[in-house]
PDB file of C-alpha atoms in Angstrom:
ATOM      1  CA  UNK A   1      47.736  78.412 155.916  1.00  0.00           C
ATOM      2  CA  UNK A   2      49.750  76.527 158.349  1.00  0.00           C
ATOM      3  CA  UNK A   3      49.730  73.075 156.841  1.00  0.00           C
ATOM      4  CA  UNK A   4      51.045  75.186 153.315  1.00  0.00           C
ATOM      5  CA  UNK A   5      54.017  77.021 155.465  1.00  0.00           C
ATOM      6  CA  UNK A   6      54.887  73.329 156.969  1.00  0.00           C
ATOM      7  CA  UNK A   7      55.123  72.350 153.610  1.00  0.00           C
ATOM      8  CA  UNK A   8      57.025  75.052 152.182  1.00  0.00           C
ATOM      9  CA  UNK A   9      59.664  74.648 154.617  1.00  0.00           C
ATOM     10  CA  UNK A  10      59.464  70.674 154.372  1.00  0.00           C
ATOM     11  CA  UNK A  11      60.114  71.044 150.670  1.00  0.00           C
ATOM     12  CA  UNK A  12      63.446  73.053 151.125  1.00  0.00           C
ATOM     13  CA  UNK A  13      64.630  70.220 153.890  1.00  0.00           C
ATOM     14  CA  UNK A  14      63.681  67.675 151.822  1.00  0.00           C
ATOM     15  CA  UNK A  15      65.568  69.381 148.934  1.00  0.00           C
ATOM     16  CA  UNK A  16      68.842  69.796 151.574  1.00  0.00           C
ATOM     17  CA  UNK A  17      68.010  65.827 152.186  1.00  0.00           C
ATOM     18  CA  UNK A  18      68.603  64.946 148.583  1.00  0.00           C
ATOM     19  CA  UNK A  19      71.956  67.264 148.255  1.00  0.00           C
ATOM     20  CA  UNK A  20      72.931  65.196 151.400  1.00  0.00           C
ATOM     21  CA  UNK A  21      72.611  61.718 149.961  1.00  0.00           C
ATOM     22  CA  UNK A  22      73.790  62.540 146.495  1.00  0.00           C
ATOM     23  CA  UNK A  23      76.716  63.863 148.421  1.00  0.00           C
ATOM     24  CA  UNK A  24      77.454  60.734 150.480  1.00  0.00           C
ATOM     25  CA  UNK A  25      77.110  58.709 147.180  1.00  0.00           C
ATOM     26  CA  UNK A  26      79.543  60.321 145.553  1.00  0.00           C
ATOM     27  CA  UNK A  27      82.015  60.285 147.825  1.00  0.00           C
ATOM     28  CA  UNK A  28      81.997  56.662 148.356  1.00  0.00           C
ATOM     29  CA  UNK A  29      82.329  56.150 144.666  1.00  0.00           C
ATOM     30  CA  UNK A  30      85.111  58.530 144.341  1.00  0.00           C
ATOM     31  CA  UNK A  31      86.677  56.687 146.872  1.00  0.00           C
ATOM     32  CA  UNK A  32      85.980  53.235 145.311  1.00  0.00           C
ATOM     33  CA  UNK A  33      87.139  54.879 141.797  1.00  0.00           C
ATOM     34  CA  UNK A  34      90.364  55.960 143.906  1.00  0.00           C
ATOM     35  CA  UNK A  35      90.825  52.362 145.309  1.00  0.00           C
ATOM     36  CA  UNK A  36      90.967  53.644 148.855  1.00  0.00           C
ATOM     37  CA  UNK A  37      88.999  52.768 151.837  1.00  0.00           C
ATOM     38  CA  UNK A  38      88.883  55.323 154.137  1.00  0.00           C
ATOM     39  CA  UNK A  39      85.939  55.388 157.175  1.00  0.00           C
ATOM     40  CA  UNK A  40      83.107  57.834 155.735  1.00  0.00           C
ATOM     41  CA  UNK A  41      83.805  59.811 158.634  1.00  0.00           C
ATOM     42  CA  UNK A  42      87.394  60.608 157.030  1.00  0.00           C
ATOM     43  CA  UNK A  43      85.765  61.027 153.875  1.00  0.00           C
ATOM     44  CA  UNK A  44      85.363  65.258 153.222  1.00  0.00           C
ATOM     45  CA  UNK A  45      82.323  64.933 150.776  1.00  0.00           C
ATOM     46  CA  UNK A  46      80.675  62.390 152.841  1.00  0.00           C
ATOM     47  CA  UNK A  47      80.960  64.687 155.636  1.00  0.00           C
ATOM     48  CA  UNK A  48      79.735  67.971 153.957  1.00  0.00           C
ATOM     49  CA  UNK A  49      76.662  65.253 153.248  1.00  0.00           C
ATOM     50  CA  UNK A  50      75.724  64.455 156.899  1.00  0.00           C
ATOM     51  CA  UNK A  51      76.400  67.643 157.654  1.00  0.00           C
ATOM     52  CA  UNK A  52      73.566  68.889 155.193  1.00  0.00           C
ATOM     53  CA  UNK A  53      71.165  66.014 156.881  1.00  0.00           C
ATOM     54  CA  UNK A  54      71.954  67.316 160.411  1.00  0.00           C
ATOM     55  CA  UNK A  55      70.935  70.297 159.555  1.00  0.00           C
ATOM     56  CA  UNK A  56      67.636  68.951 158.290  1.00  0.00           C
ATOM     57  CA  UNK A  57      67.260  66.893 160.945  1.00  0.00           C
ATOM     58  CA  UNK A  58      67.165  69.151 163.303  1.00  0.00           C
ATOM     59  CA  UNK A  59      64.495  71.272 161.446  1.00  0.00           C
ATOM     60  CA  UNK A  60      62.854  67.907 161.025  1.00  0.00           C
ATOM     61  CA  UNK A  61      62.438  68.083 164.677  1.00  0.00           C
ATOM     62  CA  UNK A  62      61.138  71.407 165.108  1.00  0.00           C
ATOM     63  CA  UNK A  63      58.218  70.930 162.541  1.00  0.00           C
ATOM     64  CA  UNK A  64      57.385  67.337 163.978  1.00  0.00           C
ATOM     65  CA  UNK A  65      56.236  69.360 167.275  1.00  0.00           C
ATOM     66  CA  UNK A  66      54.360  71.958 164.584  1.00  0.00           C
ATOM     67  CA  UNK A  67      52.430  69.910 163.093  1.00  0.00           C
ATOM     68  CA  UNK A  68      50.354  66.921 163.030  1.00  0.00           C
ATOM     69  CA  UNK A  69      51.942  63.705 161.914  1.00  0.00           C
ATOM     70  CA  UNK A  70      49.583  62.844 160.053  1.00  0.00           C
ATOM     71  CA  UNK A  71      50.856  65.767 157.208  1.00  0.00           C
ATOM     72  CA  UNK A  72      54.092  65.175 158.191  1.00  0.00           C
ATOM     73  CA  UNK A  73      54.543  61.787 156.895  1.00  0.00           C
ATOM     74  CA  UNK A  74      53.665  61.825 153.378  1.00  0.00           C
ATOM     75  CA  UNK A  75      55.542  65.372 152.977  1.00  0.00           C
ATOM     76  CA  UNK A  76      58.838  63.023 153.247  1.00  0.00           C
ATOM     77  CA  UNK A  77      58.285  61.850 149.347  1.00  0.00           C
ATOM     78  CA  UNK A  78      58.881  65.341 148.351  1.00  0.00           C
ATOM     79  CA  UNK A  79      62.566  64.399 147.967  1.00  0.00           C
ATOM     80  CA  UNK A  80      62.020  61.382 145.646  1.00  0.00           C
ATOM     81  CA  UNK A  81      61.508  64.402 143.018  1.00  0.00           C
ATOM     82  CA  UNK A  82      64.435  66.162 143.768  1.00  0.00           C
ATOM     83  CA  UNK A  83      66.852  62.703 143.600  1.00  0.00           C
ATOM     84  CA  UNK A  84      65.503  62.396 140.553  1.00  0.00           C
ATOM     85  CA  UNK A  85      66.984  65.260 139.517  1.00  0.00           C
ATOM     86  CA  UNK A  86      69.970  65.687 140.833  1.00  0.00           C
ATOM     87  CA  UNK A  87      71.039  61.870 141.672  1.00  0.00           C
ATOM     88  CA  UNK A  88      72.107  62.017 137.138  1.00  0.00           C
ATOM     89  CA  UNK A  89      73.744  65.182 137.741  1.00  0.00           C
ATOM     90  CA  UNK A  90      75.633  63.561 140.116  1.00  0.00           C
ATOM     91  CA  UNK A  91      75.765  60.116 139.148  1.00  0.00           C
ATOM     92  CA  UNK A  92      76.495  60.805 134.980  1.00  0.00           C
ATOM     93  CA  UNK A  93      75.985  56.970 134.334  1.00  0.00           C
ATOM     94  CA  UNK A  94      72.193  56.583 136.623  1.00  0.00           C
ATOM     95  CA  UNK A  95      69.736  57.407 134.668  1.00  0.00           C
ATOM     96  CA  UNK A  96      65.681  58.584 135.456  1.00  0.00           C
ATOM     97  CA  UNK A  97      63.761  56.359 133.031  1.00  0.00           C
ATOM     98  CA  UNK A  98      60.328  57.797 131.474  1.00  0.00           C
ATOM     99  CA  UNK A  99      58.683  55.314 134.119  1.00  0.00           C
ATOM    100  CA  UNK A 100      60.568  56.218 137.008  1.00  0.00           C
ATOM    101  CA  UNK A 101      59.803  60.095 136.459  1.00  0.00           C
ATOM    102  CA  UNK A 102      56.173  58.986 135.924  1.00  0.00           C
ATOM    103  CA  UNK A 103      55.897  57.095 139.065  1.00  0.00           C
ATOM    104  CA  UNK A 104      57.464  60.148 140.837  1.00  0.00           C
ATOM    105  CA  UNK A 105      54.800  62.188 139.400  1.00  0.00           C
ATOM    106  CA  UNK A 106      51.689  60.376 140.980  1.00  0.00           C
ATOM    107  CA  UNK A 107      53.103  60.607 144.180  1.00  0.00           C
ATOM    108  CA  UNK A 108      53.587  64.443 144.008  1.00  0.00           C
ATOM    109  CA  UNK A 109      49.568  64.138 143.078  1.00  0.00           C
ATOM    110  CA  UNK A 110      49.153  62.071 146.012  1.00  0.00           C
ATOM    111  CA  UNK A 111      51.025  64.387 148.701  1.00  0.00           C
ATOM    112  CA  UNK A 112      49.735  67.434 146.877  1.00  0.00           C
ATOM    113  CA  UNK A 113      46.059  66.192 147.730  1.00  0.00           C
ATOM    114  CA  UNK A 114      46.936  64.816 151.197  1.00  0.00           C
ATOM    115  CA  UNK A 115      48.716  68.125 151.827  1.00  0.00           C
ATOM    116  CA  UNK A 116      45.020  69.590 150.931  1.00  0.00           C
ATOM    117  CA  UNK A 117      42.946  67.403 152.886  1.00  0.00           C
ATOM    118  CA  UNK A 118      45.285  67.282 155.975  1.00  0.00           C
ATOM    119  CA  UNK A 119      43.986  68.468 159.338  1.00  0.00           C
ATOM    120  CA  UNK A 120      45.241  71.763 160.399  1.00  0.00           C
ATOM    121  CA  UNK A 121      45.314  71.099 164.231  1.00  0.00           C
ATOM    122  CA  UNK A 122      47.832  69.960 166.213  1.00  0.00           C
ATOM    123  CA  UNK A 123      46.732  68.343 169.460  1.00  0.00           C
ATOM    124  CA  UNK A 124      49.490  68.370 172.540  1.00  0.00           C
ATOM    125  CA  UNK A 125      50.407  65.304 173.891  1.00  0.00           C
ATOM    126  CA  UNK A 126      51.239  65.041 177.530  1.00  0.00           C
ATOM    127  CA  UNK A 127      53.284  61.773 178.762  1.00  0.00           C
ATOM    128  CA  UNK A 128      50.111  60.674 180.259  1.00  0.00           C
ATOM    129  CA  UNK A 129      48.388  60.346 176.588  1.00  0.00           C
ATOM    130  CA  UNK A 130      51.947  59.355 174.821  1.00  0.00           C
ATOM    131  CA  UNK A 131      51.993  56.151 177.297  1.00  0.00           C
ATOM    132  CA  UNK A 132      48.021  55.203 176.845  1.00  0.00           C
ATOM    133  CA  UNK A 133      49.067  55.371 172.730  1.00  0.00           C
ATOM    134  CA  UNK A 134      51.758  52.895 173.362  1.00  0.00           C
ATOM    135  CA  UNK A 135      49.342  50.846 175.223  1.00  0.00           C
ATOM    136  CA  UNK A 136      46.666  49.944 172.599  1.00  0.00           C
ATOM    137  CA  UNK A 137      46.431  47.221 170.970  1.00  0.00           C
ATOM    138  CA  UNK A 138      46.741  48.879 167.289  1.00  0.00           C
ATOM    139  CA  UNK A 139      50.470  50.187 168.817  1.00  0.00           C
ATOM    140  CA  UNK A 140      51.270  46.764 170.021  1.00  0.00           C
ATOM    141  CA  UNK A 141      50.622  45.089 166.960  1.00  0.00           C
ATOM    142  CA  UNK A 142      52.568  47.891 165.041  1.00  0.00           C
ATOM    143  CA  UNK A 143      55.409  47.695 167.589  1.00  0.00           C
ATOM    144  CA  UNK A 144      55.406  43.856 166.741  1.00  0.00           C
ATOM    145  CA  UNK A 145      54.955  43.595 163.061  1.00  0.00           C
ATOM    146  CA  UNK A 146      58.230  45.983 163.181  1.00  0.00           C
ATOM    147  CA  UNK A 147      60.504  43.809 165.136  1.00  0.00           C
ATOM    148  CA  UNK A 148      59.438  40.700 163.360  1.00  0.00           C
ATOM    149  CA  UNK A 149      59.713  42.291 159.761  1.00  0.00           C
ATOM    150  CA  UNK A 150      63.261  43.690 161.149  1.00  0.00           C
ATOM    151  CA  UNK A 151      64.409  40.323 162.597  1.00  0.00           C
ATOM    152  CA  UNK A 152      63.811  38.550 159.836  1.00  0.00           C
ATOM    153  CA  UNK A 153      65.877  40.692 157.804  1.00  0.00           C
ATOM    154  CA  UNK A 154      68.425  41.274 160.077  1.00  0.00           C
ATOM    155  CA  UNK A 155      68.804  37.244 160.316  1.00  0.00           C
ATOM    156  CA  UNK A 156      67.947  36.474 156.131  1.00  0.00           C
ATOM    157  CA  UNK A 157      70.989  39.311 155.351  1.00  0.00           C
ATOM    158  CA  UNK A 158      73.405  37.981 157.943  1.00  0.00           C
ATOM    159  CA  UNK A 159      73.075  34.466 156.240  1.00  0.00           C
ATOM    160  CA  UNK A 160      72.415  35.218 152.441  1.00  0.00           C
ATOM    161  CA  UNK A 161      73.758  38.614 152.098  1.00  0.00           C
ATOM    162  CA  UNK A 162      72.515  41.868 152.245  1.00  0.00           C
ATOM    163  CA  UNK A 163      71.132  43.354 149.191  1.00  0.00           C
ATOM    164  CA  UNK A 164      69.030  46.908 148.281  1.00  0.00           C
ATOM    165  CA  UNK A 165      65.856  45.437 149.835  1.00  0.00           C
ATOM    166  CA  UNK A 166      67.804  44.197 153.240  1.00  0.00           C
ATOM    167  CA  UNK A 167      69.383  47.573 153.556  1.00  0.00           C
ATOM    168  CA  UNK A 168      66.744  49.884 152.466  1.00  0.00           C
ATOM    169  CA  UNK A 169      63.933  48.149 154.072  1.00  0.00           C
ATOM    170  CA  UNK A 170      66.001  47.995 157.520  1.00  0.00           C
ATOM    171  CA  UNK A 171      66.590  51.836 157.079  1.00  0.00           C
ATOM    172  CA  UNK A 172      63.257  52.748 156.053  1.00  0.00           C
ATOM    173  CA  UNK A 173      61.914  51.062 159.399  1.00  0.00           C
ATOM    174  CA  UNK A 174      64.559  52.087 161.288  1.00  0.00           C
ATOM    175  CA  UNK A 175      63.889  56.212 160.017  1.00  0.00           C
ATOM    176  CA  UNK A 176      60.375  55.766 160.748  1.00  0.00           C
ATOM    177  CA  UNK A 177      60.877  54.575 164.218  1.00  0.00           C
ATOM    178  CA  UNK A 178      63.039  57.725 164.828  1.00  0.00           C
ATOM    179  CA  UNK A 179      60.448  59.944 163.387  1.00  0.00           C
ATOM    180  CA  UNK A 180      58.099  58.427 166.340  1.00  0.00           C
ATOM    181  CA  UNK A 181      60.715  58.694 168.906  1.00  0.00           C
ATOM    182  CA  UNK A 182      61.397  61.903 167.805  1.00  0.00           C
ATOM    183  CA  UNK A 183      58.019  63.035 167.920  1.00  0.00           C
ATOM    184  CA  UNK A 184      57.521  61.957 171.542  1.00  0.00           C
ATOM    185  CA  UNK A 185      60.558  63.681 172.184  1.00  0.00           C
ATOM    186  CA  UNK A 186      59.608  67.180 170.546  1.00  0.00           C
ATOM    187  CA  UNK A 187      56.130  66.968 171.941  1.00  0.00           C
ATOM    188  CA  UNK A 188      57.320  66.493 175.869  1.00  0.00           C
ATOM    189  CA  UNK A 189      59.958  69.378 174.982  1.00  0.00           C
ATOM    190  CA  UNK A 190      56.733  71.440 173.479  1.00  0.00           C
ATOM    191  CA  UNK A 191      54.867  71.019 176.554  1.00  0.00           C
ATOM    192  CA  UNK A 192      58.255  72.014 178.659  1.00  0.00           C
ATOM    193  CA  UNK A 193      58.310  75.591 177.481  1.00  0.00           C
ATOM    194  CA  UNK A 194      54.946  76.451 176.734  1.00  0.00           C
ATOM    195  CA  UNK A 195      53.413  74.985 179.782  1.00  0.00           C
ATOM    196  CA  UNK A 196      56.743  76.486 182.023  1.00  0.00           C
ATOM    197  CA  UNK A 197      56.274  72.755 183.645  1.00  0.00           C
ATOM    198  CA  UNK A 198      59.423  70.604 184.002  1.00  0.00           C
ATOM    199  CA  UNK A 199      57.934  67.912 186.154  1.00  0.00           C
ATOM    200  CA  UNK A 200      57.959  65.374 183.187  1.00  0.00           C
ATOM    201  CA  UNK A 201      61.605  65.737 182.802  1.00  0.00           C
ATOM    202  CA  UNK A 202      62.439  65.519 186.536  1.00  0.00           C
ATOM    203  CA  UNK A 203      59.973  62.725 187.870  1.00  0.00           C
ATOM    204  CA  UNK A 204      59.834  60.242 184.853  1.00  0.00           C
ATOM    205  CA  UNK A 205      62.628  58.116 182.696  1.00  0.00           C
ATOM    206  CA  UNK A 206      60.616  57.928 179.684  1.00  0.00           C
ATOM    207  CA  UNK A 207      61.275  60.771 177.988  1.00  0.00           C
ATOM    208  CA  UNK A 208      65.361  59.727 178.247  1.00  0.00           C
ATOM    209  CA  UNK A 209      63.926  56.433 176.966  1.00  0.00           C
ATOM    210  CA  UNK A 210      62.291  58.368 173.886  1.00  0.00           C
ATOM    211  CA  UNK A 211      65.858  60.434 173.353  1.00  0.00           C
ATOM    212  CA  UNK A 212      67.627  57.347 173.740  1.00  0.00           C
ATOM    213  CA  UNK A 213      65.807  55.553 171.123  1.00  0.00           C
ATOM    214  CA  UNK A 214      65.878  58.343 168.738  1.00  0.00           C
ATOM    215  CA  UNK A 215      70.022  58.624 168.944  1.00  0.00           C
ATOM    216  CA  UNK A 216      70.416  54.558 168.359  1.00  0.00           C
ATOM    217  CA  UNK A 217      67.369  54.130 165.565  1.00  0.00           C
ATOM    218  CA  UNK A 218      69.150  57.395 164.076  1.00  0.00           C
ATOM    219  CA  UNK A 219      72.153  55.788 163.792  1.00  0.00           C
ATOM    220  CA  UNK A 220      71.058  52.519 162.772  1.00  0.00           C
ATOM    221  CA  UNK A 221      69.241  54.212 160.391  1.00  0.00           C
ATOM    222  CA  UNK A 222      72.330  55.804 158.682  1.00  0.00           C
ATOM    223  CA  UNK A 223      74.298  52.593 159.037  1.00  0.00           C
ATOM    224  CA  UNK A 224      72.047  50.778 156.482  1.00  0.00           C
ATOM    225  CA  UNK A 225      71.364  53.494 154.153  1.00  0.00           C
ATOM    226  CA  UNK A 226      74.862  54.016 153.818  1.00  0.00           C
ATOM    227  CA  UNK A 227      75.502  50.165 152.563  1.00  0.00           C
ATOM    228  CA  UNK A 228      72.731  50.891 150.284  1.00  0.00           C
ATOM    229  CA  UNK A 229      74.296  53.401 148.719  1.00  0.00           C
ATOM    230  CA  UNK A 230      77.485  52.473 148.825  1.00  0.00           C
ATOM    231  CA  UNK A 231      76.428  49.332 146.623  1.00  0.00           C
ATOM    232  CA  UNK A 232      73.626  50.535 144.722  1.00  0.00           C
ATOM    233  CA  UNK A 233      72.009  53.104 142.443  1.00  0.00           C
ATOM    234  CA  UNK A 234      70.999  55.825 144.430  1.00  0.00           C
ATOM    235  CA  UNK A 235      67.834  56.620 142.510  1.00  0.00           C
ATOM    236  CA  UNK A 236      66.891  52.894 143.757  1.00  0.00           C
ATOM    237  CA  UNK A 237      68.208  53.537 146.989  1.00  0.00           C
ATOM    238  CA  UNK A 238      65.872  56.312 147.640  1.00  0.00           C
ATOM    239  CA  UNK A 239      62.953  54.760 146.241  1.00  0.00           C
ATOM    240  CA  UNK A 240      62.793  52.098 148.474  1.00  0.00           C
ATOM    241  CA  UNK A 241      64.058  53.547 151.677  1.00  0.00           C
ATOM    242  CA  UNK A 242      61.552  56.580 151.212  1.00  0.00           C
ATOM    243  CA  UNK A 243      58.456  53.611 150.622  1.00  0.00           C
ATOM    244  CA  UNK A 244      59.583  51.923 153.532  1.00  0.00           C
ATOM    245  CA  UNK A 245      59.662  54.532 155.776  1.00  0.00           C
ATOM    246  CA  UNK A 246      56.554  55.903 154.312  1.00  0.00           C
ATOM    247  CA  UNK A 247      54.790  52.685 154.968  1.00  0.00           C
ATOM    248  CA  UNK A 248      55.939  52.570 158.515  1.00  0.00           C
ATOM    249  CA  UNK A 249      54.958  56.260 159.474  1.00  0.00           C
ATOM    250  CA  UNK A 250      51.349  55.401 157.928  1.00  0.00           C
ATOM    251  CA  UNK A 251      51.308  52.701 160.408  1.00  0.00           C
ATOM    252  CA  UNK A 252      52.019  54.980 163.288  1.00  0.00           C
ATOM    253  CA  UNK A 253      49.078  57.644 161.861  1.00  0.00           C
ATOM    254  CA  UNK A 254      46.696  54.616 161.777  1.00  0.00           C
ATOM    255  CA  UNK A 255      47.533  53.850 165.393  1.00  0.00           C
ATOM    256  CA  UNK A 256      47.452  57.011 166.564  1.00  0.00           C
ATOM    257  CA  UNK A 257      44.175  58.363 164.240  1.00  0.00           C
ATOM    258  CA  UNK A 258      42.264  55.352 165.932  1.00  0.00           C
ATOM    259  CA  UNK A 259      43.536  56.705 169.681  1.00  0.00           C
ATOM    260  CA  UNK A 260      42.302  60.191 168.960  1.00  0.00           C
ATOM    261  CA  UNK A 261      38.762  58.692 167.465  1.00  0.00           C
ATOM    262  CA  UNK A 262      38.317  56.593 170.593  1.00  0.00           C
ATOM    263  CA  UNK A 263      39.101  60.136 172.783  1.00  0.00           C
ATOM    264  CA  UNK A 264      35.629  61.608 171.030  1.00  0.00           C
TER     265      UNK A 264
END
């Protein structure tokens, strides 16, 4: 019952998610149909856009302490099916090919049955366990493969040019870093007001480490997707940021599934 209610509500944030982007798309087209170059933040429609995504960020947050991440993670896909339906109302001249709708429709199947099989618990993490997660070798090796991969984009775009893969890759890994940041975050919060114990927040630096982290991989996060976007189809756009961040929060359930299994 609790893993369909966390889905219920993840469906109408991921819904909000897609208004957002479709909304931040078409305002930087307008503008480059206008001939102007205003800063997004100038821009009304791009505004009304993050403002949408705030808002589901911030419910993003609360569910990420509600439930385990391991549900949480594949749920984001949900709003692949909504940009494909309103990215052509939106965008008259993108269109959702038969193959592109198909695609879309195996991986409703797949987070259908994941939302199924998904464990129903949701352990508590103390700072304690967060810091022995970030110590294993599994998290190291994650925590590696992500700089590398980033780094070598970072470098290949600044030298050849950035195109949909460079950007959406770079946001995808950047959103799923937040997602782990903001995890920590909401799970030290958790533990604030249900345990009535503040000593975490008063005695350590880490969790203003974890905030910190969250704010700049946030932002980074936005930075690329909005090149994307701004140069690109944003039924492409999607698709590849959402399998990029996808593949990165699978990482972080494989590191952390293999912590819990070593706990038994």
């Amino acid at each position: 019952m609790k893993a369909l209610l966390v889905a219920t509500f993840s469906l109408a944030l991921s819904f909000g998610a897609a208004v957002g982007l479709n909304f931040q798309k078409l305002s930087m087209r307008k503008e480059e149909q206008r001939g102007t170059k205003r800063p997004v933040y100038l821009q009304p429609l791009w505004c009304m856009g993050f403002i949408i995504q705030a808002f589901d960020a911030c419910g993003d947050f609360v569910f990420i302490g509600l439930a385990p991440q391991s549900l949480l993670a594949p749920l984001g896909a949900l709003s692949l099916g909504f940009n494909v339906i309103l990215a052509p109302v939106f965008h008259p001249s993108e269109k959702a090919t038969p193959s592109l709708v198909l695609a879309t429709a195996f991986i409703y199947v797949g987070t259908i049955v994941t939302i199924l099989f998904a464990p129903d618990t949701n352990p508590t993490y103390t700072l304690e366990k967060l810091l022995t997660f970030v110590k294993t070798a599994l998290f190291i090796l994650y925590a590696l493969a992500c700089v590398c991969f980033q780094c070598i984009l970072l470098w290949h775009g600044r030298n050849y040019g950035y195109g949909i893969v460079h950007c959406c890759a770079l946001a995808g890994c950047f959103g799923g870093e937040c997602i782990l940041f903001a995890k920590s975050t909401s799970e030290l919060v958790k533990n604030a007001i249900v345990g009535q114990s503040y000593d975490t927040w008063t005695t350590s630096f880490i969790p203003y480490i974890f905030i910190l982290g969250m704010i700049l991989t946030a932002i980074t996060n936005v930075n690329f997707l909005n090149q994307g976007l701004a140069r690109f189809d944003a039924l492409l756009v999607e698709l590849f940021y959402l399998s990029e961040k996808g593949r990165t929060e699978n990482f972080q359930c494989m590191a952390m599934l293999n912590l819990l299994n070593k706990d038994r």
